[in-house]
């Protein structure tokens, strides 16, 4: 997917200027955290679960080669073909060649952020394949020619009216009311049912890979991923190295955290473990199954100080809890993954040069880290990225100079106090009538949208020192 | 010549892990993992496993009926089909347990095999029920082809009282017992609700792609009060 | 500046407390510093204000210039080492000392940073948990009050009930809670000037909730947030008085609220 993260600020301004969409996001930011909190509270010891999965994750990452090898062995034993892809291009070309080997023309896809990352659809479509997204949200944005605005609810930015118009334009089904959400769902169901039945290849992602038995866990409410995994004669699972967990029980622990954090549900409708092609006892299911394990810089991240981001389970809770994501929406972030997790992943998976605004789109409020089911210290990782930005001099030279001058003054307290003791009364005098200043030289970043509250007068240190002297004389 | 992606990735993993991790033996890794134990399960809404199971099925937007035995289960299914579809047609996998049921007593006409597009109702005999999540567990094979869970309008599931376990860990313990190493099925499915979506306006709609209704029939001697209690619990905690 | 150094002679009951004023209180709102001194003395503490204090170094640290933050942190550690307690009228600066200084160092300096962290307190927590304020002998404050929880105070320093408890005890005021009180106000240090449009949207949400609460007086424990909220409230022409909680706890304030014209 083409990255436009370097235009984050322009995207954000445009998003903030659209009151209808802004209101939809505000509602998301209000209700999703309430749903998540209620689900976590009902669980019992949710914190213990979070800590447990973190330990299992860290253990798995430490021995990733061992578990990956084990997964591969078991998956092969189950009759899968296992492919490794170091780069997005390798994943895309592997998928295409599988499709071409079978003379496939129609591909039905379940929701997969990995294939968003590799822009698989573009690749397949350029080769003449008919690729259809089957998750309702993904289907809607595919029809609209858009990208996901949220990793769990990709089309939540669109109104019913917009989707209605989109369906009327795109589906040649004659006159119909299509006024209720249920009408939209029913129409998509009818169209997509045909696609499931006709597709020669199904493509799904995986929420976890189980090393002990080589199976992949798929968690959905719609059941679209399961239809992709059961109906077409060829199944391709596109996934990444860090999805691996040792045991089925570990995958279930992840699922417990995932569903509650993502939607506030205690359980999704379908949690499935798929292990390979049809067995002797089967009367349906794919005849051939492939698993493609993508690296795309995960091994670099594993070796870096950012390895904890590999614990991310893609629940989207940090998006719902981030006031900046809620403020500007997913499209502003300019790539596949938005919000706090995206602001860490985008620089690491693309380049910091193209996306250095994202780690700055953070107030370090800590709300994401507080609720992250994978216990990822997101604000710390974002600060580390800002440090890298600063070291590599990617931020503006004026910023760096300003900070350096400030830090220099802090190390020279006498001078700092003398200068501030002189400057603050001047500012106080300037603002004495209104109590605040509407403009201030060199402070347009502040005064563009806010008044600058005038200081009270002399600094505390100067006043306190004076009072101390007075007291001493009296004593 | 370029390395294969596999060896390239494995080499990078080895480098990332460092010397100490690479030197760890599989036995040590297994011991480390065993020491981590399993997660704590969700609190059950009721002390009685079957009541908790029914309460969670209801919370998952499923419906529940009781049947004292298989003969009554046949009548329950027959009544459901008539009320919903005004027919007695049904598709079910080649599950010996389903085949052995007295379907003719209720005039039900099961077709045994895989569900097709357009089928109204499919019946599965679940292997397990999980109280913690209100899920039933099926696995793919002749007894329950994968598509039978997905294609029909309504999915009816029979589950024996004694097959309801408390937690997901208990469920996996049972699955491991019933499926010894090497006999792993193609798919193991935890089903906990009708097919649903909230992708449009965050409004929950049933029947996104698969079943619009999910009806669970608990087979065995369960007092009617237990179901009543489950309904009260679900109403109290809300969806 | 001898009078600013700690007194060596100790009485058992009096705690030697060093006040870290914070750069924003020092520069923008000295009355917060004086209020903190009064409150600590009322709680029976011997208060010192170490001279040569400037700032905790957060601007550089949060902007990614760790190299600049390290010497600032070292200076703060050295300056405050001689005291029993360090009290700060800001959750954000307290969080910097307690949570982030130790992460800046290894070895001996890390030990010193941890020792400083162990005795550093946010003001309202100190006044409820370490040196409780005596019951006041004054009239209750007659104002509808709401409270903004600064994020660092809330999440790094566990400040939540303490300011509410103090407001009830000292001023007889029950806080009218903000909707979404645990959401950030958009200050975020340098964030507010790097991304002013987003920052102001966040401030607007907070201010709208404050107005909806029916309060006339918006209090908080962090001047950064309060300058942001007051600055945006003034720009929007909202009738909302914004103050640091210490000002109100120390006695009925006489001066104007933050950013308000002089009375």
Coordinates of C-alpha atoms in Angstrom, one line a residue, chain A:
Chain A
X1 CA 0.0 0.0 0.0
X2 CA 1.3 3.4 -0.9
X3 CA 2.4 5.4 2.1
X4 CA 1.2 9.0 2.7
X5 CA 2.2 9.3 6.3
X6 CA 4.4 12.2 5.5
X7 CA 1.2 14.2 5.0
X8 CA -0.2 13.4 8.4
X9 CA -0.8 17.0 9.5
X10 CA -2.7 17.9 6.3
X11 CA -4.8 14.7 6.5
X12 CA -5.5 15.5 10.2
X13 CA -6.6 19.0 9.3
X14 CA -9.0 17.7 6.6
X15 CA -10.4 15.1 9.0
X16 CA -11.0 17.7 11.7
X17 CA -12.8 19.8 9.2
X18 CA -15.5 17.1 8.5
X19 CA -18.0 17.4 11.4
X20 CA -20.1 14.4 10.4
X21 CA -17.1 12.0 10.4
X22 CA -15.7 13.7 13.5
X23 CA -18.9 13.0 15.3
X24 CA -18.9 9.3 14.3
X25 CA -15.3 9.0 15.6
X26 CA -16.2 10.7 18.9
X27 CA -19.0 8.2 19.4
X28 CA -16.5 5.3 18.7
X29 CA -14.1 6.8 21.2
X30 CA -16.9 7.1 23.8
X31 CA -18.5 3.7 23.5
X32 CA -15.7 1.3 22.6
X33 CA -13.7 2.0 25.8
X34 CA -16.9 1.5 27.8
X35 CA -17.6 -1.8 26.2
X36 CA -14.0 -3.0 26.6
X37 CA -13.9 -1.9 30.3
X38 CA -17.2 -3.7 31.0
X39 CA -15.9 -6.9 29.4
X40 CA -12.6 -6.8 31.2
X41 CA -14.4 -6.2 34.5
X42 CA -16.7 -9.2 33.9
X43 CA -13.8 -11.5 33.2
X44 CA -12.5 -11.6 36.7
X45 CA -8.7 -11.4 36.8
X46 CA -8.1 -9.8 33.4
X47 CA -4.8 -8.4 34.6
X48 CA -3.5 -11.9 35.4
X49 CA -4.5 -13.0 31.9
X50 CA -2.7 -10.1 30.4
X51 CA 0.5 -10.8 32.4
X52 CA 0.3 -14.5 31.6
X53 CA 0.1 -13.9 27.8
X54 CA 2.9 -11.4 28.0
X55 CA 5.1 -14.1 29.6
X56 CA 4.2 -16.6 27.0
X57 CA 4.8 -14.1 24.3
X58 CA 8.2 -13.1 25.6
X59 CA 9.1 -16.8 25.9
X60 CA 8.0 -17.5 22.4
X61 CA 9.9 -14.5 20.9
X62 CA 13.0 -15.6 22.7
X63 CA 12.8 -19.0 21.1
X64 CA 11.1 -18.0 17.9
X65 CA 13.4 -20.1 15.7
X66 CA 12.5 -23.2 17.8
X67 CA 8.8 -22.6 17.6
X68 CA 8.8 -21.6 14.0
X69 CA 10.6 -24.7 13.0
X70 CA 8.2 -26.8 15.1
X71 CA 5.2 -25.1 13.5
X72 CA 6.7 -25.7 10.1
X73 CA 7.2 -29.4 10.8
X74 CA 3.7 -29.9 12.1
X75 CA 2.1 -27.9 9.3
X76 CA 4.0 -30.0 6.8
X77 CA 2.9 -33.2 8.6
X78 CA -0.7 -31.9 8.3
X79 CA -0.3 -31.8 4.5
X80 CA 0.2 -28.1 4.1
X81 CA 2.7 -26.4 1.8
X82 CA 4.7 -23.9 3.8
X83 CA 6.3 -20.9 2.2
X84 CA 8.6 -18.3 3.6
X85 CA 8.5 -14.7 2.3
X86 CA 11.2 -12.3 3.4
X87 CA 9.5 -9.3 1.6
X88 CA 6.0 -8.2 0.7
X89 CA 6.9 -8.8 -2.9
X90 CA 7.8 -12.5 -2.2
X91 CA 4.4 -13.0 -0.5
X92 CA 2.5 -11.4 -3.3
X93 CA 4.3 -13.4 -6.0
X94 CA 3.9 -16.7 -4.1
X95 CA 0.2 -16.1 -3.8
X96 CA 0.0 -15.2 -7.5
X97 CA 1.9 -18.2 -8.6
X98 CA -0.3 -20.5 -6.5
X99 CA -3.4 -18.9 -8.1
X100 CA -1.9 -19.3 -11.6
X101 CA -0.9 -22.9 -11.0
X102 CA -4.6 -23.7 -10.5
X103 CA -5.8 -21.5 -13.3
X104 CA -7.8 -19.5 -10.7
X105 CA -9.7 -16.5 -11.7
X106 CA -11.7 -15.7 -8.6
X107 CA -10.2 -15.2 -5.2
X108 CA -12.3 -14.8 -2.0
X109 CA -10.5 -13.1 0.8
X110 CA -11.1 -13.0 4.5
X111 CA -9.9 -10.0 6.5
X112 CA -6.1 -9.8 6.6
X113 CA -4.0 -6.8 7.7
X114 CA -0.9 -8.6 6.4
X115 CA -2.2 -8.6 2.9
X116 CA -3.1 -4.9 3.3
X117 CA 0.6 -4.5 4.3
X118 CA 1.8 -6.2 1.1
X119 CA -0.9 -4.6 -1.1
X120 CA -1.7 -8.1 -2.3
X121 CA -5.0 -7.2 -4.0
X122 CA -3.4 -4.7 -6.3
X123 CA -0.8 -7.4 -7.3
X124 CA -3.4 -10.0 -8.0
X125 CA -5.7 -7.6 -9.8
X126 CA -2.9 -6.4 -12.1
X127 CA -2.4 -10.0 -13.1
X128 CA -6.1 -10.2 -14.1
X129 CA -7.5 -12.0 -11.1
X130 CA -10.9 -11.1 -9.6
X131 CA -10.3 -10.5 -5.9
X132 CA -13.2 -10.0 -3.6
X133 CA -13.0 -9.0 0.1
X134 CA -15.6 -10.8 2.1
X135 CA -15.5 -9.2 5.5
X136 CA -18.4 -6.7 5.2
X137 CA -16.3 -3.7 6.3
X138 CA -13.5 -4.7 3.9
X139 CA -16.0 -5.3 1.1
X140 CA -17.5 -1.8 1.6
X141 CA -14.2 0.0 1.4
X142 CA -13.0 -2.2 -1.5
X143 CA -16.1 -1.1 -3.4
X144 CA -15.5 2.5 -2.5
X145 CA -11.8 2.2 -3.5
X146 CA -10.7 3.2 0.0
X147 CA -8.4 1.8 2.6
X148 CA -9.3 0.6 6.1
X149 CA -9.7 3.4 8.7
X150 CA -9.6 0.9 11.6
X151 CA -8.0 -2.5 11.9
X152 CA -11.1 -4.1 13.3
X153 CA -13.9 -2.0 11.8
X154 CA -12.5 -1.0 8.5
X155 CA -15.6 0.9 7.3
X156 CA -16.7 2.5 10.5
X157 CA -15.9 5.9 9.1
X158 CA -18.7 5.5 6.5
X159 CA -22.3 6.5 7.2
X160 CA -25.3 4.3 6.3
X161 CA -26.3 6.9 3.7
X162 CA -22.9 6.7 2.1
X163 CA -22.9 2.9 2.0
X164 CA -26.4 2.8 0.7
X165 CA -25.4 5.1 -2.2
X166 CA -22.3 3.0 -2.8
X167 CA -24.4 -0.2 -3.0
X168 CA -27.0 1.5 -5.3
X169 CA -24.1 2.6 -7.6
X170 CA -22.2 -0.7 -7.5
X171 CA -24.8 -3.4 -7.5
X172 CA -27.0 -3.6 -10.5
X173 CA -30.1 -4.9 -8.6
X174 CA -32.8 -2.5 -9.7
X175 CA -34.9 -0.3 -7.5
X176 CA -35.0 -1.2 -3.8
X177 CA -35.3 0.8 -0.6
X178 CA -32.0 -0.4 1.1
X179 CA -32.7 1.9 4.0
X180 CA -31.9 -0.2 7.1
X181 CA -28.5 -1.5 8.1
X182 CA -30.1 -5.0 7.9
X183 CA -30.9 -4.3 4.2
X184 CA -27.3 -3.5 3.5
X185 CA -26.1 -6.6 5.3
X186 CA -28.6 -8.8 3.5
X187 CA -27.6 -7.4 0.1
X188 CA -23.9 -8.0 0.7
X189 CA -24.7 -11.5 2.0
X190 CA -26.4 -12.4 -1.2
X191 CA -23.6 -11.1 -3.4
X192 CA -20.8 -12.5 -1.3
X193 CA -22.5 -16.0 -1.0
X194 CA -22.1 -16.3 -4.7
X195 CA -18.4 -15.3 -4.4
X196 CA -17.7 -17.9 -1.8
X197 CA -19.3 -20.6 -3.9
X198 CA -17.5 -19.6 -7.1
X199 CA -14.0 -18.7 -5.8
X200 CA -11.3 -21.1 -6.7
X201 CA -8.9 -19.8 -4.1
X202 CA -9.7 -18.6 -0.5
X203 CA -7.2 -16.4 1.3
X204 CA -7.4 -15.8 5.0
X205 CA -5.1 -14.4 7.8
X206 CA -4.5 -15.9 11.1
X207 CA -4.9 -14.6 14.7
X208 CA -2.4 -17.1 15.9
X209 CA -0.3 -20.0 14.7
X210 CA 0.0 -23.0 17.0
X211 CA 3.4 -24.5 17.0
X212 CA 2.5 -27.8 18.8
X213 CA 0.1 -28.9 16.0
X214 CA 0.7 -26.7 13.0
X215 CA -2.8 -25.2 13.0
X216 CA -3.9 -21.6 12.5
X217 CA -6.4 -19.9 14.7
X218 CA -9.0 -17.7 13.0
X219 CA -11.4 -15.5 15.0
X220 CA -14.4 -13.8 13.4
X221 CA -18.0 -12.9 14.0
X222 CA -19.2 -12.9 10.4
X223 CA -17.9 -16.4 9.6
X224 CA -16.6 -15.0 6.3
X225 CA -13.1 -16.3 7.0
X226 CA -14.5 -19.8 7.8
X227 CA -16.4 -19.8 4.5
X228 CA -13.1 -18.9 2.7
X229 CA -11.4 -21.7 4.6
X230 CA -14.1 -24.3 3.8
X231 CA -15.5 -23.7 0.4
X232 CA -12.9 -22.9 -2.3
X233 CA -10.7 -25.9 -3.4
X234 CA -7.5 -24.0 -2.5
X235 CA -6.8 -22.2 0.7
X236 CA -3.9 -19.8 1.3
X237 CA -3.1 -18.5 4.8
X238 CA -1.1 -15.3 4.7
X239 CA 0.5 -14.6 8.0
X240 CA 3.6 -13.3 9.8
X241 CA 6.3 -14.9 11.9
X242 CA 5.3 -13.3 15.2
X243 CA 1.8 -14.9 15.3
X244 CA 3.3 -18.1 16.6
X245 CA 2.3 -19.4 20.1
X246 CA 3.4 -22.7 21.6
X247 CA 0.1 -24.4 22.5
X248 CA -3.6 -24.2 21.7
X249 CA -4.2 -23.0 25.3
X250 CA -1.9 -20.0 24.6
X251 CA -3.9 -19.2 21.5
X252 CA -7.1 -19.4 23.6
X253 CA -5.5 -17.0 26.1
X254 CA -4.8 -14.6 23.3
X255 CA -8.4 -15.0 22.0
X256 CA -9.8 -14.2 25.5
X257 CA -7.9 -10.9 25.5
X258 CA -8.5 -10.2 21.8
X259 CA -12.3 -10.3 21.7
X260 CA -12.8 -8.4 24.9
X261 CA -10.3 -5.7 23.9
X262 CA -11.5 -5.5 20.3
X263 CA -15.3 -5.3 20.6
X264 CA -16.1 -5.8 24.3
X265 CA -17.7 -9.2 23.5
X266 CA -16.9 -12.1 25.8
X267 CA -16.7 -14.3 22.7
X268 CA -16.8 -14.0 19.0
X269 CA -19.2 -16.3 17.0
X270 CA -16.4 -18.3 15.4
X271 CA -13.1 -19.4 16.7
X272 CA -11.6 -22.0 14.4
X273 CA -8.4 -24.0 14.2
X274 CA -7.6 -25.1 10.7
X275 CA -4.8 -27.6 10.2
X276 CA -4.6 -28.4 6.5
X277 CA -6.3 -30.0 3.4
X278 CA -9.2 -32.5 3.4
X279 CA -8.6 -35.7 5.3
X280 CA -9.9 -39.1 4.4
X281 CA -12.8 -38.5 6.7
X282 CA -13.7 -35.2 5.2
X283 CA -16.5 -34.6 2.7
X284 CA -15.7 -30.9 2.2
X285 CA -12.8 -28.4 2.6
X286 CA -9.9 -27.4 0.4
X287 CA -7.9 -30.0 -1.4
X288 CA -4.7 -28.0 -1.2
X289 CA -3.6 -25.6 1.5
X290 CA -0.7 -23.2 1.7
X291 CA 0.7 -21.2 4.6
X292 CA 2.9 -18.2 3.8
X293 CA 5.0 -16.9 6.6
X294 CA 6.0 -13.3 6.0
X295 CA 9.0 -11.6 7.7
X296 CA 8.8 -8.0 6.3
X297 CA 11.3 -6.7 8.8
X298 CA 9.9 -8.6 11.8
X299 CA 13.3 -10.2 12.3
X300 CA 14.9 -6.7 12.4
X301 CA 12.3 -5.6 14.9
X302 CA 13.0 -8.7 17.0
X303 CA 16.6 -7.7 17.2
X304 CA 15.9 -4.1 18.0
X305 CA 14.7 -2.2 21.1
X306 CA 11.2 -2.2 19.7
X307 CA 10.7 -6.0 19.9
X308 CA 7.7 -5.7 22.2
X309 CA 5.6 -4.3 19.3
X310 CA 5.7 -7.9 18.0
X311 CA 3.4 -8.8 20.9
X312 CA 0.6 -6.8 19.3
X313 CA -2.5 -8.9 18.8
X314 CA -4.3 -6.4 16.5
X315 CA -7.3 -5.8 18.7
X316 CA -7.5 -2.1 17.9
X317 CA -8.2 -1.1 21.5
X318 CA -5.3 1.4 21.4
X319 CA -7.0 3.1 18.5
X320 CA -10.3 3.4 20.3
X321 CA -8.6 4.7 23.5
X322 CA -6.3 7.2 21.7
X323 CA -7.8 10.7 21.7
X324 CA -5.6 11.5 18.7
X325 CA -6.8 8.5 16.6
X326 CA -10.4 9.4 17.7
X327 CA -9.7 13.0 16.7
X328 CA -8.3 12.4 13.2
X329 CA -9.3 8.9 12.2
X330 CA -7.3 6.1 10.7
X331 CA -6.8 7.5 7.2
X332 CA -4.8 10.5 8.5
X333 CA -2.0 8.0 9.5
X334 CA -1.4 7.3 5.8
X335 CA -0.7 3.6 5.8
X336 CA -2.1 0.3 6.9
X337 CA -1.9 0.5 10.7
X338 CA -3.2 3.6 12.5
X339 CA -3.3 4.8 16.1
X340 CA -0.6 4.1 18.7
X341 CA 0.3 0.6 17.4
X342 CA 0.4 2.0 13.9
X343 CA 2.6 4.9 14.9
X344 CA 5.1 2.4 16.1
X345 CA 4.7 -0.1 13.3
X346 CA 4.6 2.3 10.3
X347 CA 8.1 3.8 10.9
X348 CA 9.5 0.3 11.6
X349 CA 7.9 -1.4 8.6
X350 CA 8.3 1.5 6.1
X351 CA 10.7 4.1 7.1
X352 CA 11.0 6.8 9.8
X353 CA 11.8 9.3 7.1
X354 CA 8.4 8.9 5.5
X355 CA 6.5 8.7 8.8
X356 CA 8.2 10.8 11.5
X357 CA 5.1 12.7 12.2
X358 CA 3.4 9.6 13.6
X359 CA 5.6 9.1 16.7
X360 CA 5.0 12.8 17.4
X361 CA 1.2 12.3 17.3
X362 CA 1.2 11.3 20.9
X363 CA 0.8 13.2 24.2
X364 CA 2.3 10.3 26.2
X365 CA -1.1 10.2 28.1
X366 CA -0.5 6.5 28.6
X367 CA -4.1 5.4 28.1
X368 CA -3.1 2.9 25.3
X369 CA -0.5 1.2 27.5
X370 CA -3.0 1.0 30.3
X371 CA -5.5 -1.1 28.3
X372 CA -3.2 -2.8 25.7
X373 CA -4.0 -6.5 26.2
X374 CA -0.4 -7.4 25.1
X375 CA 1.0 -5.0 27.7
X376 CA 3.1 -3.1 25.1
X377 CA 4.6 0.1 26.5
X378 CA 3.4 2.1 23.4
X379 CA 4.3 5.6 24.7
X380 CA 7.8 4.5 25.5
X381 CA 8.3 3.0 22.1
X382 CA 7.0 6.2 20.5
X383 CA 9.4 8.2 22.6
X384 CA 12.2 5.9 21.5
X385 CA 11.2 6.6 17.9
X386 CA 11.3 10.3 18.6
X387 CA 14.7 9.8 20.0
X388 CA 15.8 8.1 16.8
X389 CA 14.1 10.9 14.9
X390 CA 16.2 13.4 16.8
X391 CA 19.4 11.5 16.5
X392 CA 19.0 11.1 12.8
X393 CA 18.1 14.8 12.6
X394 CA 14.8 14.1 10.9
X395 CA 12.9 16.7 12.9
X396 CA 13.1 20.4 12.0
X397 CA 16.4 22.1 12.6
X398 CA 14.5 24.9 14.4
X399 CA 13.1 22.4 16.9
X400 CA 16.4 20.9 17.6
X401 CA 18.0 24.3 18.0
X402 CA 15.2 25.5 20.3
X403 CA 15.5 22.4 22.5
X404 CA 19.2 22.6 22.7
X405 CA 19.1 26.3 23.7
X406 CA 16.5 25.5 26.3
X407 CA 18.5 22.6 27.7
X408 CA 21.6 24.8 27.8
X409 CA 19.8 27.4 29.9
X410 CA 18.5 24.7 32.3
X411 CA 22.1 23.8 32.9
X412 CA 22.9 27.4 33.8
X413 CA 20.4 28.1 36.5
X414 CA 21.7 31.5 37.5
X415 CA 21.5 32.8 34.0
X416 CA 18.1 31.0 33.5
X417 CA 16.7 32.6 36.6
X418 CA 18.0 36.1 35.7
X419 CA 16.6 35.9 32.2
X420 CA 13.2 34.5 33.2
X421 CA 13.1 37.0 36.1
X422 CA 13.3 39.8 33.6
X423 CA 11.2 38.3 30.8
X424 CA 8.1 37.2 32.8
X425 CA 7.3 40.7 34.1
X426 CA 7.5 42.0 30.6
X427 CA 5.0 39.3 29.4
X428 CA 2.8 40.0 32.4
X429 CA 2.8 43.7 31.5
X430 CA 1.9 43.0 27.9
X431 CA -1.0 40.8 29.0
X432 CA -2.2 42.8 32.0
X433 CA -5.4 44.2 30.4
X434 CA -6.8 41.0 28.9
X435 CA -5.0 38.5 31.2
X436 CA -3.8 36.7 28.1
X437 CA -2.1 37.4 24.8
X438 CA -3.6 36.7 21.5
X439 CA -0.3 36.6 19.7
X440 CA 3.3 36.2 20.7
X441 CA 6.5 36.2 18.7
X442 CA 7.9 32.7 18.0
X443 CA 4.8 31.1 19.6
X444 CA 2.5 30.7 16.6
X445 CA 2.2 27.0 17.4
X446 CA 0.5 28.0 20.6
X447 CA -1.3 31.2 19.8
X448 CA -2.7 30.0 16.4
X449 CA -5.5 28.2 18.3
X450 CA -5.2 29.4 21.9
X451 CA -4.6 32.5 23.9
X452 CA -1.4 32.6 25.8
X453 CA -2.2 33.1 29.5
X454 CA -0.1 36.0 30.8
X455 CA 2.3 35.2 33.6
X456 CA 1.4 36.6 37.0
X457 CA 4.5 38.8 37.1
X458 CA 7.9 38.1 38.7
X459 CA 9.0 34.5 38.8
X460 CA 8.5 32.3 41.9
X461 CA 12.2 31.9 42.5
X462 CA 12.8 35.7 42.4
X463 CA 9.9 36.5 44.7
X464 CA 10.7 33.7 47.1
X465 CA 14.3 34.8 47.4
X466 CA 13.2 38.3 48.1
X467 CA 10.7 37.2 50.8
X468 CA 13.4 35.0 52.3
X469 CA 15.7 38.0 52.6
X470 CA 12.9 40.1 54.2
X471 CA 12.2 37.4 56.8
X472 CA 15.9 37.1 57.6
X473 CA 16.2 40.8 58.3
X474 CA 13.1 40.7 60.6
X475 CA 14.4 37.6 62.4

